[in-house]
């Protein structure tokens, strides 16, 4: 019966988004972050190939982003429909988790190339190092900020908060944050793999 209250409907729907994103962040840290390190001693062979390491980095991002989006967007649509949310909200949450999938995949691939561990062949040991911990902590900070920003307009509406900020500003900030989380690690990783090729 509490779910019929608009306040709890908003809180539960955004907690659903946060839970899906946190699950995604642990999966990208566990399975995507070690991908570059797992090339190990074979990395020089890939570096000699005509495609180059930069393209390999891009392919790792494309693959992880595609798989993450397929899983999380589908999960978000189903879970939002189970919560009986309006279809506009279902679409909103699907787009939101899509942005988060791209950002978290870029973060994991980028940090994985920036902090490789070529001596280790066990993915769980690669993740337990400094780079893996940094990836997980950064993912959690990003998710907290993103969910807080996209939830602000709805929470303000149902909690009667007087915050003098237009709804478009926190949403635009969330999109900009996602682009930064995606682009900065990938750009830094791209520069690093160029030096590895040399």
PDB file of C-alpha atoms in Angstrom:
ATOM      1  CA  UNK A   1       0.000   0.000   0.000  1.00  0.00           C
ATOM      2  CA  UNK A   2       2.931   2.336   0.644  1.00  0.00           C
ATOM      3  CA  UNK A   3       3.919   1.971  -3.009  1.00  0.00           C
ATOM      4  CA  UNK A   4       0.708   3.802  -3.919  1.00  0.00           C
ATOM      5  CA  UNK A   5       2.281   6.842  -2.255  1.00  0.00           C
ATOM      6  CA  UNK A   6       4.110   8.872  -4.973  1.00  0.00           C
ATOM      7  CA  UNK A   7       7.088   9.432  -2.652  1.00  0.00           C
ATOM      8  CA  UNK A   8       7.748   5.704  -2.214  1.00  0.00           C
ATOM      9  CA  UNK A   9       7.117   5.030  -5.882  1.00  0.00           C
ATOM     10  CA  UNK A  10       9.907   7.471  -6.753  1.00  0.00           C
ATOM     11  CA  UNK A  11      12.288   6.166  -4.061  1.00  0.00           C
ATOM     12  CA  UNK A  12      11.804   2.499  -5.019  1.00  0.00           C
ATOM     13  CA  UNK A  13      12.140   3.151  -8.758  1.00  0.00           C
ATOM     14  CA  UNK A  14      15.453   4.999  -8.272  1.00  0.00           C
ATOM     15  CA  UNK A  15      16.705   2.368  -5.833  1.00  0.00           C
ATOM     16  CA  UNK A  16      15.968  -0.147  -8.585  1.00  0.00           C
ATOM     17  CA  UNK A  17      18.152   1.912 -10.954  1.00  0.00           C
ATOM     18  CA  UNK A  18      20.924   2.138  -8.350  1.00  0.00           C
ATOM     19  CA  UNK A  19      20.835  -1.610  -7.614  1.00  0.00           C
ATOM     20  CA  UNK A  20      21.073  -2.470 -11.317  1.00  0.00           C
ATOM     21  CA  UNK A  21      23.971  -0.049 -11.777  1.00  0.00           C
ATOM     22  CA  UNK A  22      25.853  -1.381  -8.737  1.00  0.00           C
ATOM     23  CA  UNK A  23      25.484  -4.925 -10.058  1.00  0.00           C
ATOM     24  CA  UNK A  24      26.771  -3.741 -13.435  1.00  0.00           C
ATOM     25  CA  UNK A  25      29.768  -2.016 -11.827  1.00  0.00           C
ATOM     26  CA  UNK A  26      30.843  -5.194 -10.021  1.00  0.00           C
ATOM     27  CA  UNK A  27      30.495  -7.181 -13.258  1.00  0.00           C
ATOM     28  CA  UNK A  28      32.494  -4.696 -15.346  1.00  0.00           C
ATOM     29  CA  UNK A  29      35.206  -4.524 -12.676  1.00  0.00           C
ATOM     30  CA  UNK A  30      35.376  -8.320 -12.394  1.00  0.00           C
ATOM     31  CA  UNK A  31      35.175  -9.281 -16.069  1.00  0.00           C
ATOM     32  CA  UNK A  32      36.034  -6.207 -18.191  1.00  0.00           C
ATOM     33  CA  UNK A  33      38.853  -4.618 -16.183  1.00  0.00           C
ATOM     34  CA  UNK A  34      41.229  -7.656 -16.478  1.00  0.00           C
ATOM     35  CA  UNK A  35      40.758  -8.067 -20.249  1.00  0.00           C
ATOM     36  CA  UNK A  36      43.786  -6.001 -21.290  1.00  0.00           C
ATOM     37  CA  UNK A  37      46.030  -7.573 -18.643  1.00  0.00           C
ATOM     38  CA  UNK A  38      45.054 -11.079 -19.768  1.00  0.00           C
ATOM     39  CA  UNK A  39      46.774 -10.465 -23.109  1.00  0.00           C
ATOM     40  CA  UNK A  40      49.959 -10.826 -21.026  1.00  0.00           C
ATOM     41  CA  UNK A  41      53.096 -11.796 -22.861  1.00  0.00           C
ATOM     42  CA  UNK A  42      51.156 -12.055 -26.151  1.00  0.00           C
ATOM     43  CA  UNK A  43      50.643  -8.288 -26.189  1.00  0.00           C
ATOM     44  CA  UNK A  44      53.677  -7.660 -28.405  1.00  0.00           C
ATOM     45  CA  UNK A  45      52.155  -9.933 -31.078  1.00  0.00           C
ATOM     46  CA  UNK A  46      48.953  -7.884 -31.061  1.00  0.00           C
ATOM     47  CA  UNK A  47      51.071  -4.725 -31.185  1.00  0.00           C
ATOM     48  CA  UNK A  48      52.726  -5.954 -34.407  1.00  0.00           C
ATOM     49  CA  UNK A  49      49.360  -6.693 -36.035  1.00  0.00           C
ATOM     50  CA  UNK A  50      48.101  -4.153 -38.599  1.00  0.00           C
ATOM     51  CA  UNK A  51      45.074  -3.222 -36.479  1.00  0.00           C
ATOM     52  CA  UNK A  52      47.216  -1.910 -33.580  1.00  0.00           C
ATOM     53  CA  UNK A  53      46.544  -1.817 -29.847  1.00  0.00           C
ATOM     54  CA  UNK A  54      44.276   1.225 -30.063  1.00  0.00           C
ATOM     55  CA  UNK A  55      41.807  -0.664 -32.190  1.00  0.00           C
ATOM     56  CA  UNK A  56      42.009  -3.658 -29.848  1.00  0.00           C
ATOM     57  CA  UNK A  57      41.156  -1.291 -26.987  1.00  0.00           C
ATOM     58  CA  UNK A  58      38.183   0.036 -28.961  1.00  0.00           C
ATOM     59  CA  UNK A  59      36.964  -3.480 -29.719  1.00  0.00           C
ATOM     60  CA  UNK A  60      37.137  -4.437 -26.038  1.00  0.00           C
ATOM     61  CA  UNK A  61      35.057  -1.370 -25.171  1.00  0.00           C
ATOM     62  CA  UNK A  62      32.518  -2.018 -27.949  1.00  0.00           C
ATOM     63  CA  UNK A  63      32.061  -5.655 -26.936  1.00  0.00           C
ATOM     64  CA  UNK A  64      31.723  -4.964 -23.212  1.00  0.00           C
ATOM     65  CA  UNK A  65      29.419  -1.981 -23.791  1.00  0.00           C
ATOM     66  CA  UNK A  66      27.149  -3.946 -26.139  1.00  0.00           C
ATOM     67  CA  UNK A  67      26.837  -6.904 -23.768  1.00  0.00           C
ATOM     68  CA  UNK A  68      26.320  -4.638 -20.739  1.00  0.00           C
ATOM     69  CA  UNK A  69      23.625  -2.610 -22.493  1.00  0.00           C
ATOM     70  CA  UNK A  70      21.780  -5.696 -23.734  1.00  0.00           C
ATOM     71  CA  UNK A  71      21.626  -7.135 -20.233  1.00  0.00           C
ATOM     72  CA  UNK A  72      20.995  -4.008 -18.177  1.00  0.00           C
ATOM     73  CA  UNK A  73      18.535  -2.253 -20.495  1.00  0.00           C
ATOM     74  CA  UNK A  74      16.481  -5.452 -20.744  1.00  0.00           C
ATOM     75  CA  UNK A  75      16.637  -5.899 -16.962  1.00  0.00           C
ATOM     76  CA  UNK A  76      15.624  -2.280 -16.385  1.00  0.00           C
ATOM     77  CA  UNK A  77      12.646  -2.493 -18.764  1.00  0.00           C
ATOM     78  CA  UNK A  78      11.381  -5.702 -17.136  1.00  0.00           C
ATOM     79  CA  UNK A  79      11.887  -4.509 -13.551  1.00  0.00           C
ATOM     80  CA  UNK A  80      10.318  -1.096 -14.246  1.00  0.00           C
ATOM     81  CA  UNK A  81       7.329  -2.780 -15.882  1.00  0.00           C
ATOM     82  CA  UNK A  82       7.003  -5.069 -12.834  1.00  0.00           C
ATOM     83  CA  UNK A  83       6.858  -1.938 -10.669  1.00  0.00           C
ATOM     84  CA  UNK A  84       3.943  -0.741 -12.843  1.00  0.00           C
ATOM     85  CA  UNK A  85       5.747   2.453 -13.811  1.00  0.00           C
ATOM     86  CA  UNK A  86       4.399   4.521 -16.727  1.00  0.00           C
ATOM     87  CA  UNK A  87       6.051   3.751 -20.064  1.00  0.00           C
ATOM     88  CA  UNK A  88       7.621   7.200 -20.143  1.00  0.00           C
ATOM     89  CA  UNK A  89       9.421   6.336 -16.903  1.00  0.00           C
ATOM     90  CA  UNK A  90      10.371   2.893 -18.213  1.00  0.00           C
ATOM     91  CA  UNK A  91      11.974   4.575 -21.239  1.00  0.00           C
ATOM     92  CA  UNK A  92      13.674   7.141 -18.985  1.00  0.00           C
ATOM     93  CA  UNK A  93      15.244   4.446 -16.797  1.00  0.00           C
ATOM     94  CA  UNK A  94      16.251   2.404 -19.851  1.00  0.00           C
ATOM     95  CA  UNK A  95      18.087   5.419 -21.308  1.00  0.00           C
ATOM     96  CA  UNK A  96      19.660   6.183 -17.914  1.00  0.00           C
ATOM     97  CA  UNK A  97      21.037   2.657 -17.488  1.00  0.00           C
ATOM     98  CA  UNK A  98      22.225   2.789 -21.105  1.00  0.00           C
ATOM     99  CA  UNK A  99      24.355   5.855 -20.315  1.00  0.00           C
ATOM    100  CA  UNK A 100      25.663   4.147 -17.201  1.00  0.00           C
ATOM    101  CA  UNK A 101      26.536   0.999 -19.153  1.00  0.00           C
ATOM    102  CA  UNK A 102      28.622   3.019 -21.609  1.00  0.00           C
ATOM    103  CA  UNK A 103      30.344   4.980 -18.842  1.00  0.00           C
ATOM    104  CA  UNK A 104      31.126   1.959 -16.643  1.00  0.00           C
ATOM    105  CA  UNK A 105      32.390  -0.070 -19.611  1.00  0.00           C
ATOM    106  CA  UNK A 106      34.655   2.796 -20.697  1.00  0.00           C
ATOM    107  CA  UNK A 107      35.911   3.216 -17.141  1.00  0.00           C
ATOM    108  CA  UNK A 108      36.727  -0.492 -16.753  1.00  0.00           C
ATOM    109  CA  UNK A 109      38.413  -0.829 -20.158  1.00  0.00           C
ATOM    110  CA  UNK A 110      40.347   2.430 -19.738  1.00  0.00           C
ATOM    111  CA  UNK A 111      41.595   1.741 -16.212  1.00  0.00           C
ATOM    112  CA  UNK A 112      42.355  -1.843 -17.201  1.00  0.00           C
ATOM    113  CA  UNK A 113      44.764  -0.554 -19.858  1.00  0.00           C
ATOM    114  CA  UNK A 114      46.186   2.139 -17.556  1.00  0.00           C
ATOM    115  CA  UNK A 115      46.907  -0.291 -14.704  1.00  0.00           C
ATOM    116  CA  UNK A 116      47.715  -3.615 -16.382  1.00  0.00           C
ATOM    117  CA  UNK A 117      49.231  -6.583 -14.606  1.00  0.00           C
ATOM    118  CA  UNK A 118      50.881  -8.714 -17.285  1.00  0.00           C
ATOM    119  CA  UNK A 119      52.572 -11.054 -14.815  1.00  0.00           C
ATOM    120  CA  UNK A 120      49.312 -12.415 -13.413  1.00  0.00           C
ATOM    121  CA  UNK A 121      47.046 -14.797 -15.330  1.00  0.00           C
ATOM    122  CA  UNK A 122      44.321 -15.151 -12.696  1.00  0.00           C
ATOM    123  CA  UNK A 123      41.613 -12.486 -13.350  1.00  0.00           C
ATOM    124  CA  UNK A 124      40.543 -12.358  -9.693  1.00  0.00           C
ATOM    125  CA  UNK A 125      44.098 -11.490  -8.614  1.00  0.00           C
ATOM    126  CA  UNK A 126      44.321  -8.807 -11.313  1.00  0.00           C
ATOM    127  CA  UNK A 127      41.115  -7.213 -10.014  1.00  0.00           C
ATOM    128  CA  UNK A 128      42.340  -7.262  -6.403  1.00  0.00           C
ATOM    129  CA  UNK A 129      45.233  -4.906  -7.244  1.00  0.00           C
ATOM    130  CA  UNK A 130      45.309  -1.111  -7.128  1.00  0.00           C
ATOM    131  CA  UNK A 131      43.713  -0.628 -10.549  1.00  0.00           C
ATOM    132  CA  UNK A 132      40.790  -2.931  -9.829  1.00  0.00           C
ATOM    133  CA  UNK A 133      40.114  -1.285  -6.475  1.00  0.00           C
ATOM    134  CA  UNK A 134      40.289   2.165  -8.076  1.00  0.00           C
ATOM    135  CA  UNK A 135      37.869   1.026 -10.791  1.00  0.00           C
ATOM    136  CA  UNK A 136      35.345  -0.279  -8.268  1.00  0.00           C
ATOM    137  CA  UNK A 137      35.526   2.768  -5.981  1.00  0.00           C
ATOM    138  CA  UNK A 138      35.290   5.194  -8.926  1.00  0.00           C
ATOM    139  CA  UNK A 139      32.307   3.231 -10.252  1.00  0.00           C
ATOM    140  CA  UNK A 140      30.508   3.525  -6.908  1.00  0.00           C
ATOM    141  CA  UNK A 141      31.178   7.282  -6.704  1.00  0.00           C
ATOM    142  CA  UNK A 142      29.954   7.761 -10.277  1.00  0.00           C
ATOM    143  CA  UNK A 143      26.769   5.734  -9.644  1.00  0.00           C
ATOM    144  CA  UNK A 144      26.000   7.709  -6.471  1.00  0.00           C
ATOM    145  CA  UNK A 145      26.420  11.044  -8.262  1.00  0.00           C
ATOM    146  CA  UNK A 146      24.514   9.945 -11.376  1.00  0.00           C
ATOM    147  CA  UNK A 147      21.512   8.497  -9.518  1.00  0.00           C
ATOM    148  CA  UNK A 148      21.418  11.517  -7.200  1.00  0.00           C
ATOM    149  CA  UNK A 149      21.384  13.909 -10.158  1.00  0.00           C
ATOM    150  CA  UNK A 150      18.717  12.122 -12.218  1.00  0.00           C
ATOM    151  CA  UNK A 151      16.547  11.561  -9.126  1.00  0.00           C
ATOM    152  CA  UNK A 152      16.643  15.196  -8.028  1.00  0.00           C
ATOM    153  CA  UNK A 153      13.732  16.468 -10.194  1.00  0.00           C
ATOM    154  CA  UNK A 154      11.371  13.656  -9.118  1.00  0.00           C
ATOM    155  CA  UNK A 155      12.397  13.714  -5.449  1.00  0.00           C
ATOM    156  CA  UNK A 156      11.953  17.482  -5.377  1.00  0.00           C
ATOM    157  CA  UNK A 157       8.462  17.102  -6.833  1.00  0.00           C
ATOM    158  CA  UNK A 158       7.224  14.441  -4.380  1.00  0.00           C
ATOM    159  CA  UNK A 159       9.015  15.831  -1.293  1.00  0.00           C
ATOM    160  CA  UNK A 160       8.021  19.454  -1.963  1.00  0.00           C
ATOM    161  CA  UNK A 161      11.622  20.667  -1.843  1.00  0.00           C
ATOM    162  CA  UNK A 162      12.245  24.248  -2.926  1.00  0.00           C
ATOM    163  CA  UNK A 163      15.490  23.923  -4.893  1.00  0.00           C
ATOM    164  CA  UNK A 164      15.816  26.821  -7.373  1.00  0.00           C
ATOM    165  CA  UNK A 165      17.371  24.730 -10.149  1.00  0.00           C
ATOM    166  CA  UNK A 166      15.601  23.844 -13.420  1.00  0.00           C
ATOM    167  CA  UNK A 167      15.053  20.106 -14.001  1.00  0.00           C
ATOM    168  CA  UNK A 168      17.201  20.156 -17.148  1.00  0.00           C
ATOM    169  CA  UNK A 169      20.370  21.142 -15.264  1.00  0.00           C
ATOM    170  CA  UNK A 170      20.814  17.997 -13.084  1.00  0.00           C
ATOM    171  CA  UNK A 171      19.883  15.768 -16.031  1.00  0.00           C
ATOM    172  CA  UNK A 172      22.385  17.523 -18.316  1.00  0.00           C
ATOM    173  CA  UNK A 173      25.019  17.300 -15.563  1.00  0.00           C
ATOM    174  CA  UNK A 174      24.412  13.539 -15.270  1.00  0.00           C
ATOM    175  CA  UNK A 175      24.911  13.122 -19.038  1.00  0.00           C
ATOM    176  CA  UNK A 176      28.085  15.246 -18.931  1.00  0.00           C
ATOM    177  CA  UNK A 177      29.379  13.232 -15.971  1.00  0.00           C
ATOM    178  CA  UNK A 178      28.803   9.991 -17.912  1.00  0.00           C
ATOM    179  CA  UNK A 179      30.680  11.339 -20.926  1.00  0.00           C
ATOM    180  CA  UNK A 180      33.618  12.381 -18.718  1.00  0.00           C
ATOM    181  CA  UNK A 181      33.742   8.991 -16.943  1.00  0.00           C
ATOM    182  CA  UNK A 182      33.735   7.319 -20.369  1.00  0.00           C
ATOM    183  CA  UNK A 183      36.135   9.583 -22.254  1.00  0.00           C
ATOM    184  CA  UNK A 184      38.905  10.456 -19.778  1.00  0.00           C
ATOM    185  CA  UNK A 185      40.005   6.876 -18.933  1.00  0.00           C
ATOM    186  CA  UNK A 186      39.674   5.802 -22.579  1.00  0.00           C
ATOM    187  CA  UNK A 187      41.711   8.795 -23.815  1.00  0.00           C
ATOM    188  CA  UNK A 188      44.430   8.170 -21.212  1.00  0.00           C
ATOM    189  CA  UNK A 189      44.449   4.453 -22.075  1.00  0.00           C
ATOM    190  CA  UNK A 190      44.733   5.278 -25.771  1.00  0.00           C
ATOM    191  CA  UNK A 191      47.858   7.356 -25.089  1.00  0.00           C
ATOM    192  CA  UNK A 192      49.316   4.564 -22.967  1.00  0.00           C
ATOM    193  CA  UNK A 193      48.840   1.846 -25.589  1.00  0.00           C
ATOM    194  CA  UNK A 194      50.462   4.126 -28.185  1.00  0.00           C
ATOM    195  CA  UNK A 195      53.571   4.207 -26.012  1.00  0.00           C
ATOM    196  CA  UNK A 196      53.417   0.414 -25.632  1.00  0.00           C
ATOM    197  CA  UNK A 197      53.415   0.052 -29.422  1.00  0.00           C
ATOM    198  CA  UNK A 198      56.565   2.160 -29.623  1.00  0.00           C
TER     199      UNK A 198
END
